[in-house]
Amino acid sequence: MNKDTKPNLITNIKNNFHKLSKGQRIIADYIINNYDKAAFMTAASLGEVLNISESTIVRFANSLGYSGYRELQKELQELIKHKLTTVQRLSLNDYSENGNALSKVMEKDIDNIKKTIQELDTENFNKAIDLILKSRRINIIGLRSSTFLSGYLSFYLNFIFDNVKLISEGANDVFEQLVMAGKGDVLIVITYPRYSKRTLEAIDYAKNKGCLIISITDSLLSPAAQKSDVPLIAKSDMISFVDSLVAPMSLINALIVALGSRKGESTASYFENLESIWKKHDVYDE
Amino acid sequence: MNKDTKPNLITNIKNNFHKLSKGQRIIADYIINNYDKAAFMTAASLGEVLNISESTIVRFANSLGYSGYRELQKELQELIKHKLTTVQRLSLNDYSENGNALSKVMEKDIDNIKKTIQELDTENFNKAIDLILKSRRINIIGLRSSTFLSGYLSFYLNFIFDNVKLISEGANDVFEQLVMAGKGDVLIVITYPRYSKRTLEAIDYAKNKGCLIISITDSLLSPAAQKSDVPLIAKSDMISFVDSLVAPMSLINALIVALGSRKGESTASYFENLESIWKKHDVYDE
Amino acid sequence: MNKDTKPNLITNIKNNFHKLSKGQRIIADYIINNYDKAAFMTAASLGEVLNISESTIVRFANSLGYSGYRELQKELQELIKHKLTTVQRLSLNDYSENGNALSKVMEKDIDNIKKTIQELDTENFNKAIDLILKSRRINIIGLRSSTFLSGYLSFYLNFIFDNVKLISEGANDVFEQLVMAGKGDVLIVITYPRYSKRTLEAIDYAKNKGCLIISITDSLLSPAAQKSDVPLIAKSDMISFVDSLVAPMSLINALIVALGSRKGESTASYFENLESIWKKHDVYDE
Amino acid sequence: MNKDTKPNLITNIKNNFHKLSKGQRIIADYIINNYDKAAFMTAASLGEVLNISESTIVRFANSLGYSGYRELQKELQELIKHKLTTVQRLSLNDYSENGNALSKVMEKDIDNIKKTIQELDTENFNKAIDLILKSRRINIIGLRSSTFLSGYLSFYLNFIFDNVKLISEGANDVFEQLVMAGKGDVLIVITYPRYSKRTLEAIDYAKNKGCLIISITDSLLSPAAQKSDVPLIAKSDMISFVDSLVAPMSLINALIVALGSRKGESTASYFENLESIWKKHDVYDE
């Protein structure tokens, strides 16, 4: 089943309702009205609650085009993803054996990057590069766990641009830091589920002042993507209570490298300048 | 040729010196004395400098056990990796076409995670978990670009531990922040080439006070790994002037998830507490 | 007229209402209903609005016990002080000549410290010292412009205590940073008009968890003082759009010095330790 | 004895050497060679060490133009001030009684502001204002305990200027943050004894790039004052191990207010903009 039909899972159930058997309709009803609970029930426990056989539940999934109940359940979990509380997330996976955590988590991250490569829109990537290169000021915002990605992006862009402004929570709030932003500016927004409300407010505020918005987020359906001029999608996947930001970091690396290449000579000359400082002040181990 | 023999490339040349032809000895000599230049020369340009045919150079590589000159050159680049200046790095790769950067960078990151999984020492991973769980205080340090990884690790550990201390550059310097550290404490160090000198000094300072050291770094040969009680290796690969920290971030995710699982109930109860705050103060978009 | 009667200015007018002449009652009415506007009107302009002679206005002030209209107006401005918007503040003073600003501002700061000395409650100061010395953890919070005072206090306390935790806006919000706080902890709060709402919420949150609260604020009437176990008062005075935090900084100096003295020997030994680090790492100019 | 002769105390002793009695010469010799110790000895203990009567020591002070030994000792302490280690400072004052600390510290701060007013050079203050108003970029640096003053200055200037850049210790070092600075820029430096070496290096680096330097420091003899185009002097006085930054904060208030006045209309309009944000996002307690 194609990823893009995901948001229509509930609709899909509704559309196929007339085809369903009586027992299947009971399941459909329950899922529509209790999708947040259903997302965490096995076929067995769902059957128990509804007093319906497990095989009926599997057939129900098949009728909707899924290979089995697990696939349907996965879609359901995807659907409610950014509405999950962290406590619900903790119950999603079992990582109680350490070794388990290790390989599971890292393999999921490989998948995230792979999906990101497959789905990435090169045209938008190039558009983002052009927009950044010609903007008056490059504002960057990422709050909560995305703070570290926005800091990382800003750390490197500071080496090649003179007009980078990192917006972060501090003594001055994020709006104060954007009060002078305006036409000709770009705001690069990094936001992942659960989306920080303050970040979304900052987008509205900056847009209203005339900034163009580039978003780095997890899906075209994310509220940040929908508010932005150029959305760049890199997959994240919650693992227990952590939002994996590995694929977005990889995308950010690509962005930095592409920008550095485009600035060409001046990048090299800044670094020559920096090398001599680093040497003089003994910054790196030799 | 096995990765672990890498540090002995120069030694390898020396050991095989008696077997080499006259022309090959000229190449060997040049490489030993100019390895930093040689690392960036093609077989053709090396041949031109030494007035030797390209095929002699290829045979030279074969004599030393490499499939060709490119493989030898790669080893050479690895060898000098953390001694490279950023200006030299810029010349290492060509990312001038944006799309190019995009897929090249992200595929390299997949490779980095794969290598990390293959080479990871599960025993050490488990040792690290145990050590963190029983330490009096969990000190975390990462400077320069690793600042964002140490901040990210600390961000999540703050949800499950009451004794996390993030050491960072600020008004108080890193030593002042460690002045009260001592026996029973752990220091988690994150450091990637080019290794920050201050980070290495902080390890020495903390060790001397009786802290145990867990390092997250790129190789067992890294100075931080050698100074540490429990080294955890996650590959990084420089891409142009950026050190990709994607694989280390993935390892850190695994560490956080494993620690959260081991704390079990108390993790869930902290999050229940936090959920109600987040709701009350409207932190996340609903 | 005593400062402490200040909050009763409106009440004072009401109580004396029966003694007032007809013309004076018109003034009284206007002030009660438009005190925020009246606070910024001269006797002349007030007279004009009300169609009443300036001398009636002066006599009105006298009837209420003020030496003149200017004194009454000052009280009025004090009264609404922390409800003033910054735009209103800008109109409060004229500092358009630079030299003017210079001496006016600095003399106001001397006054602030003098008043602070006169009104300081030594018993509370000593209570605060004792409480800090025996607390499990010393949490410190100051947001907005008070961020710099809380940072300054924490900078120095880090030299003499091992259990200082600075709470500030960042990737983790202030509540998350207090989630593990509890019985036996102290929270030192620094807040000045216009009081940050988040700071007041943090007090409630920490109190609820069992923390004792020491506040450093501008008046016993400040909401932070009223919520706290040990209020320490240091005067601030808005000068144009700036809240002068000079007197609070002076009080914080006294707090640090008194705490350092009480810790005695251990303070000296920490500094001996630090001196050798500073020397080794060349922190200070010799 | 005039403050400005302070640096010549040792010279003064040397110049008057021929006038001294035999016993006085022993004292003179000892002080010249052991001035760092002598600075902390009472007349009695000095007498004991040298086997000379206390009254001889007092007469020695008189011969050099001091009212007594205490005055000479004070000059001596001033002389070595910024070479004092923190451990020596701790022995300078006794604040073991809390109440004592409280009034002593605050009165010293009043003195510091008074001296600052007396000695302030209004012409330089005006020059600083003009320079800041017309600069391309306003860079601000203050490290160690001055971090909080530079943060405070930047907090307020962000409300009225669009070109403020706060330089601080962080992932990017201070030189990297200045790498794009140049002609037309100003660097405002805040530094107090013991002067941070990194701050002085930053001045040299920025000067070399063509920045003009405004320093806020404790004396015209401070290395920062000597390297700067416009020095602004505000007194600090060490109290125990704390450098009181109260007078500099007062000077910074004056600077902010004067700059806000000069920007006039635009300041008011920025604040109107901010007021509506603050209201919308409930920043301040009402």
mmCIF file of N, CA and C in Angstrom, chain A residues 144 147-148 169-173 176, chain C residues 144 147-148 169-173 176:
data_model
loop_
_atom_site.group_PDB
_atom_site.id
_atom_site.type_symbol
_atom_site.label_atom_id
_atom_site.label_comp_id
_atom_site.label_asym_id
_atom_site.label_seq_id
_atom_site.Cartn_x
_atom_site.Cartn_y
_atom_site.Cartn_z
ATOM 1 N N ARG A 144 13.236 22.802 20.743
ATOM 2 C CA ARG A 144 13.175 21.470 21.367
ATOM 3 C C ARG A 144 14.330 20.585 20.839
ATOM 4 N N THR A 147 16.741 21.905 18.186
ATOM 5 C CA THR A 147 17.732 22.919 18.561
ATOM 6 C C THR A 147 19.137 22.526 18.105
ATOM 7 N N PHE A 148 19.434 21.216 18.206
ATOM 8 C CA PHE A 148 20.797 20.773 17.943
ATOM 9 C C PHE A 148 21.078 20.726 16.448
ATOM 10 N N GLU A 169 15.647 29.809 21.801
ATOM 11 C CA GLU A 169 15.073 30.236 23.074
ATOM 12 C C GLU A 169 16.200 30.828 23.919
ATOM 13 N N GLY A 170 15.960 31.962 24.527
ATOM 14 C CA GLY A 170 16.991 32.583 25.349
ATOM 15 C C GLY A 170 16.386 33.768 26.067
ATOM 16 N N ALA A 171 17.241 34.709 26.477
ATOM 17 C CA ALA A 171 16.739 35.893 27.161
ATOM 18 C C ALA A 171 15.760 36.651 26.251
ATOM 19 N N ASN A 172 16.161 36.878 25.030
ATOM 20 C CA ASN A 172 15.232 37.426 24.022
ATOM 21 C C ASN A 172 14.399 36.283 23.463
ATOM 22 N N ASP A 173 13.082 36.442 23.356
ATOM 23 C CA ASP A 173 12.308 35.322 22.816
ATOM 24 C C ASP A 173 12.407 35.260 21.286
ATOM 25 N N GLU A 176 11.165 38.362 19.269
ATOM 26 C CA GLU A 176 12.077 39.502 19.356
ATOM 27 C C GLU A 176 13.251 39.329 18.404
ATOM 28 N N ARG C 144 14.251 36.564 30.845
ATOM 29 C CA ARG C 144 14.265 37.903 30.235
ATOM 30 C C ARG C 144 15.526 38.672 30.696
ATOM 31 N N THR C 147 17.978 37.115 33.183
ATOM 32 C CA THR C 147 18.840 36.006 32.752
ATOM 33 C C THR C 147 20.295 36.268 33.112
ATOM 34 N N PHE C 148 20.713 37.529 32.992
ATOM 35 C CA PHE C 148 22.123 37.846 33.169
ATOM 36 C C PHE C 148 22.513 37.857 34.639
ATOM 37 N N GLU C 169 15.876 29.368 29.680
ATOM 38 C CA GLU C 169 15.192 29.014 28.441
ATOM 39 C C GLU C 169 16.199 28.324 27.532
ATOM 40 N N GLY C 170 15.803 27.216 26.943
ATOM 41 C CA GLY C 170 16.708 26.495 26.056
ATOM 42 C C GLY C 170 15.950 25.375 25.393
ATOM 43 N N ALA C 171 16.684 24.345 24.918
ATOM 44 C CA ALA C 171 16.025 23.219 24.265
ATOM 45 C C ALA C 171 15.044 22.563 25.240
ATOM 46 N N ASN C 172 15.497 22.284 26.460
ATOM 47 C CA ASN C 172 14.591 21.834 27.516
ATOM 48 C C ASN C 172 13.923 23.052 28.124
ATOM 49 N N ASP C 173 12.591 23.028 28.315
ATOM 50 C CA ASP C 173 11.967 24.215 28.898
ATOM 51 C C ASP C 173 12.163 24.261 30.414
ATOM 52 N N GLU C 176 10.757 21.287 32.522
ATOM 53 C CA GLU C 176 11.548 20.059 32.380
ATOM 54 C C GLU C 176 12.803 20.121 33.237
#
